[in-house]
XYZ file of C-alpha atoms in Angstrom:
352
model
C 7.862 -12.266 23.352
C 5.700 -12.407 20.252
C 2.057 -11.416 20.090
C -0.485 -13.056 17.802
C -3.222 -11.434 15.723
C -6.183 -13.603 14.746
C -8.973 -12.948 12.223
C -12.447 -12.189 13.560
C -14.031 -14.556 11.038
C -12.731 -18.025 10.142
C -13.790 -19.951 7.060
C -14.967 -23.538 7.535
C -13.256 -24.548 4.283
C -10.414 -26.943 5.109
C -7.330 -27.778 3.083
C -7.804 -30.826 0.842
C -6.079 -34.002 2.059
C -2.597 -34.623 0.725
C -2.192 -31.092 -0.595
C 1.310 -29.719 -1.147
C 2.488 -26.125 -1.332
C 3.571 -24.869 -4.741
C 5.378 -21.543 -5.220
C 5.027 -19.300 -8.264
C 6.837 -15.997 -8.695
C 7.643 -13.215 -11.098
C 8.481 -9.535 -11.488
C 6.220 -6.497 -11.785
C 5.887 -2.862 -10.649
C 9.603 -2.598 -10.033
C 9.475 -5.393 -7.474
C 8.757 -9.115 -7.196
C 5.601 -11.106 -6.632
C 5.103 -14.517 -5.060
C 2.127 -16.837 -4.826
C 2.075 -19.849 -2.493
C -0.852 -22.164 -3.120
C -2.015 -25.670 -2.423
C -1.248 -27.759 -5.485
C -4.154 -30.148 -5.182
C -6.600 -27.248 -5.042
C -6.572 -27.648 -8.831
C -4.939 -30.972 -9.746
C -2.473 -30.717 -12.595
C -2.946 -26.969 -12.935
C -1.246 -25.220 -10.011
C 2.263 -25.458 -11.419
C 1.368 -25.117 -15.070
C 2.658 -22.412 -17.383
C -0.799 -21.063 -18.147
C -1.478 -20.370 -14.449
C 1.854 -18.569 -14.158
C 1.012 -16.582 -17.268
C -2.472 -15.783 -15.995
C -1.095 -14.407 -12.739
C 1.503 -12.311 -14.553
C -1.176 -10.906 -16.836
C -3.126 -9.607 -13.846
C -0.195 -7.430 -12.804
C 0.685 -6.503 -16.383
C -2.818 -5.045 -16.674
C -2.272 -2.896 -13.568
C 0.999 -1.588 -14.981
C -0.487 -0.905 -18.419
C -3.310 1.114 -16.917
C -1.915 2.735 -13.752
C 1.876 3.007 -13.898
C 3.207 6.554 -13.449
C 6.596 5.244 -14.625
C 5.328 4.531 -18.133
C 4.329 7.333 -20.480
C 2.327 4.789 -22.485
C 0.121 3.652 -19.607
C -3.419 5.024 -19.414
C -2.301 7.106 -16.451
C 0.807 8.328 -18.276
C -1.244 9.455 -21.264
C -3.721 11.246 -19.007
C -0.910 13.081 -17.194
C 0.355 14.423 -20.527
C -3.071 15.211 -21.968
C -4.294 18.585 -23.173
C -6.160 20.838 -20.715
C -9.912 20.312 -20.843
C -9.741 16.876 -22.475
C -11.944 14.012 -21.302
C -10.622 10.439 -21.095
C -12.455 7.124 -20.904
C -11.268 4.841 -18.111
C -10.745 1.075 -18.206
C -12.832 -0.653 -15.545
C -9.882 -1.488 -13.275
C -8.484 2.051 -13.458
C -11.915 3.436 -12.599
C -12.268 1.074 -9.621
C -8.892 2.050 -8.165
C -9.204 5.792 -8.784
C -12.725 5.842 -7.360
C -11.541 4.164 -4.158
C -8.489 6.437 -3.938
C -10.737 9.505 -4.176
C -12.937 8.058 -1.428
C -9.931 7.739 0.897
C -8.821 11.241 -0.069
C -12.179 12.698 0.936
C -12.449 10.651 4.144
C -8.912 11.653 5.224
C -9.370 15.357 4.525
C -6.809 15.221 1.741
C -4.086 13.510 3.789
C -3.969 11.034 0.937
C -4.523 12.395 -2.567
C -4.022 10.498 -5.837
C -3.894 13.891 -7.589
C -0.675 14.891 -5.791
C 1.692 13.393 -8.351
C 3.281 16.755 -9.172
C 4.273 17.186 -5.519
C 5.748 13.679 -5.389
C 7.737 14.438 -8.539
C 8.896 17.792 -7.163
C 10.437 16.096 -4.140
C 12.321 13.607 -6.311
C 10.216 10.509 -5.630
C 8.709 10.209 -9.114
C 10.112 8.537 -12.238
C 12.370 11.442 -13.292
C 14.715 13.950 -11.596
C 14.946 11.628 -8.641
C 16.369 12.298 -5.213
C 19.025 9.591 -5.706
C 20.372 11.083 -8.933
C 23.443 13.362 -9.054
C 22.664 17.057 -8.760
C 19.252 16.700 -7.121
C 18.322 19.498 -4.707
C 15.178 19.633 -2.555
C 12.691 22.265 -3.730
C 12.586 25.723 -2.175
C 9.618 26.781 -0.065
C 8.348 29.245 -2.667
C 8.399 26.530 -5.345
C 6.289 24.264 -3.132
C 3.914 27.134 -2.351
C 3.480 27.906 -6.049
C 2.654 24.298 -6.870
C 0.137 24.149 -4.022
C -1.612 27.264 -5.316
C -1.721 25.784 -8.808
C -3.272 22.590 -7.457
C -6.211 24.595 -6.127
C -7.071 25.482 -9.722
C -6.380 22.010 -11.139
C -9.287 19.971 -9.854
C -9.981 16.521 -11.231
C -13.446 15.969 -12.656
C -14.410 12.339 -12.245
C -17.576 10.893 -13.798
C -17.698 7.410 -12.282
C -20.990 6.240 -13.859
C -19.627 7.096 -17.320
C -16.106 5.905 -16.390
C -14.314 9.039 -17.568
C -12.151 11.850 -16.165
C -11.234 15.345 -17.266
C -7.681 16.717 -17.363
C -7.826 20.315 -16.092
C -4.276 20.945 -17.290
C -1.057 19.906 -15.588
C -2.707 17.551 -13.094
C -0.507 14.532 -12.344
C -2.169 11.378 -11.070
C -0.090 9.029 -8.909
C -1.694 5.745 -7.824
C 1.472 4.185 -6.414
C 0.032 4.142 -2.882
C -2.895 1.987 -3.939
C -2.065 0.164 -7.204
C 0.269 -2.401 -5.650
C -2.376 -3.395 -3.132
C -4.887 -3.619 -5.956
C -2.456 -5.903 -7.782
C -2.460 -8.233 -4.776
C -6.258 -8.266 -4.856
C -6.271 -9.078 -8.586
C -3.979 -12.053 -8.041
C -6.295 -13.309 -5.292
C -9.381 -12.852 -7.474
C -7.717 -14.726 -10.323
C -6.821 -17.661 -8.072
C -10.391 -17.785 -6.786
C -11.674 -17.766 -10.375
C -9.451 -20.784 -11.090
C -10.899 -22.756 -8.192
C -7.846 -22.178 -5.963
C -8.942 -21.090 -2.488
C -5.887 -21.771 -0.293
C -3.069 -19.331 -1.015
C -0.759 -16.572 0.161
C -0.150 -13.715 -2.289
C 2.658 -11.167 -1.931
C 3.649 -8.196 -4.093
C 6.516 -6.035 -2.853
C 5.853 -6.848 0.806
C 2.063 -6.452 0.734
C 0.125 -9.653 1.333
C -3.236 -11.357 1.201
C -4.054 -14.844 2.406
C -6.978 -17.232 2.135
C -7.684 -20.728 3.384
C -4.940 -22.627 5.158
C -1.778 -24.644 4.714
C -1.783 -28.444 4.334
C -1.389 -28.907 8.100
C -4.492 -26.817 8.759
C -2.493 -23.860 10.047
C -3.211 -20.407 8.646
C -0.672 -18.481 6.612
C 1.379 -16.882 9.390
C 3.188 -13.658 8.529
C 5.227 -11.253 10.620
C 4.123 -7.631 10.652
C 6.810 -5.507 9.062
C 9.202 -4.081 11.657
C 11.204 -0.890 11.534
C 14.920 -1.637 11.842
C 15.731 -1.772 15.533
C 12.117 -1.537 16.699
C 12.168 -5.007 18.204
C 15.581 -4.737 19.883
C 15.370 -6.355 23.299
C 11.636 -6.870 22.801
C 11.919 -10.638 23.174
C 13.294 -10.322 26.701
C 10.729 -11.116 29.387
C 12.555 -8.714 31.696
C 12.100 -5.777 29.321
C 9.850 -3.394 31.218
C 9.627 -0.792 28.476
C 7.482 -2.427 25.815
C 6.186 0.996 24.821
C 9.698 1.834 23.675
C 10.456 -1.557 22.123
C 7.212 -3.262 21.041
C 7.479 -7.014 20.515
C 6.996 -8.660 17.167
C 3.506 -9.468 15.930
C 2.423 -12.588 14.051
C -0.720 -12.333 11.937
C -2.867 -15.256 10.810
C -3.498 -14.081 7.258
C -6.786 -15.893 6.764
C -9.221 -13.944 4.595
C -7.188 -10.812 5.287
C -4.635 -8.493 3.711
C -1.878 -6.439 5.291
C 0.085 -3.400 4.107
C 2.640 -1.181 5.822
C 3.608 2.391 5.039
C 6.986 3.425 6.445
C 9.291 6.430 6.216
C 12.402 4.195 6.420
C 12.046 2.738 2.919
C 12.797 5.761 0.751
C 14.178 9.037 1.997
C 17.065 11.407 1.553
C 19.005 13.626 3.914
C 20.124 17.184 3.342
C 22.435 18.282 6.111
C 20.533 17.620 9.336
C 17.104 17.280 7.701
C 15.585 13.934 6.716
C 12.970 13.930 3.957
C 10.546 11.004 3.749
C 9.036 9.824 0.465
C 5.586 10.216 2.040
C 4.353 13.693 1.095
C 1.557 15.507 2.907
C -0.569 16.836 0.014
C -2.035 19.523 2.280
C 1.289 21.191 3.065
C 3.294 19.991 0.081
C 6.041 18.816 2.437
C 7.386 15.381 3.411
C 5.888 14.200 6.680
C 7.747 15.084 9.885
C 5.442 13.621 12.536
C 7.923 11.024 13.872
C 5.787 8.152 12.585
C 8.098 5.360 11.474
C 5.370 3.067 10.137
C 1.660 2.344 10.003
C 0.333 -1.156 9.335
C -3.282 -1.760 8.332
C -5.017 -5.146 8.247
C -8.078 -5.261 6.001
C -10.050 -7.684 3.858
C -8.861 -5.825 0.726
C -5.179 -5.146 0.126
C -6.036 -2.053 -1.928
C -7.758 -0.626 1.128
C -4.919 -1.590 3.489
C -2.464 0.062 1.082
C -4.304 3.387 0.737
C -5.381 3.692 4.371
C -1.872 2.995 5.695
C -0.601 5.946 3.645
C -3.384 8.265 4.796
C -2.878 7.354 8.468
C 0.871 7.853 8.141
C 0.369 11.394 6.882
C -2.160 12.215 9.606
C 0.089 11.131 12.484
C -0.818 9.135 15.576
C -3.547 11.291 17.111
C -5.521 12.224 14.002
C -4.680 8.907 12.333
C -6.007 6.892 15.266
C -9.199 8.967 15.282
C -9.727 8.228 11.578
C -8.952 4.538 12.079
C -11.612 4.354 14.790
C -14.094 6.239 12.623
C -13.501 3.898 9.678
C -13.264 0.719 11.776
C -9.690 0.023 10.651
C -7.282 -2.420 12.293
C -4.172 -0.227 12.465
C -0.813 -0.285 14.227
C 1.222 2.919 14.605
C 4.938 2.884 15.433
C 6.217 6.321 16.424
C 9.820 7.241 17.131
C 10.313 8.084 20.786
C 13.874 8.834 21.859
C 15.971 5.783 21.041
C 12.976 3.473 20.747
C 9.487 3.294 19.316
C 6.078 3.818 20.864
C 3.284 1.569 19.660
C -0.379 2.537 19.378
C -3.108 0.112 18.292
C -6.615 0.908 17.129
C -9.494 -0.839 18.911
C -10.072 -3.096 15.881
C -6.425 -4.185 15.998
C -6.631 -4.734 19.751
C -9.677 -6.957 19.204
C -7.539 -9.223 17.001
C -4.889 -9.776 19.689
C -4.855 -13.312 21.129
C -4.113 -12.668 24.769
């Protein structure tokens, strides 16, 4: 059995007659991007080289400003800057960092864009990675020392003046929000070009607007953990809490992002270390959450909130989702299956 999620608000803008779907794609942020759009939304333009180039430039800007993999990005230069130095921010960088700090405050530090040093310590940064020969997980005293140092390395952010101060050794990491922001930039660019019917995807995170030529919305399947839907399609399956069925989302004026501990991790003996680090403890999460999916109007928001809720766990994460009015789906490991929990906003989207 499959369940269906529908948007609360539906645009009255219909697909133009005779429109055809055109696909554009490229590479960025260590992954791929795809745009599906209605060709007649801009006759003679949708498949042109300048549109392809314009879309690529949107993501190139995100990389040039916010990549923690590049020492020459604005973020890379800030991370290497002298203690006490102030740095002017490009507008996009300021927008993303300001929102990331908002989520950090609202989540009690469960998500923190200033936790890059912890991410690097656990081997999930650009260097000394967990998948390289000779890597060893950090010792408890090393983690404790870094946490104590972070207390003295506070970011000073002057949003009106669009500048930040490097306290010394602070490492920004916007990877949990920049990809979602990239999706939003692609959508904004399409809108600016008069294209209003599209599905945008960057590395599995999506945003949709308008409809397909047949009037149907852009249907997407919520990301599943491997094995989570086993036997879920059987009508005789009485244990849907253990094996939740698949969910289809009508991505109409909405974005969706999923944070999961099954994407990147390493094992050391009997321990399994997720790439999602709890900035409060300095340790990879161990709350049995396999994934959190957030549906939101902005992909940047869906991206950041899904990470924060994953760190918080089901109980505290659900409380925050209700407080913030977030449509969220939690999948928690439970024995050999998975237990699903939906926020009230997500439940309101279910077509039952």
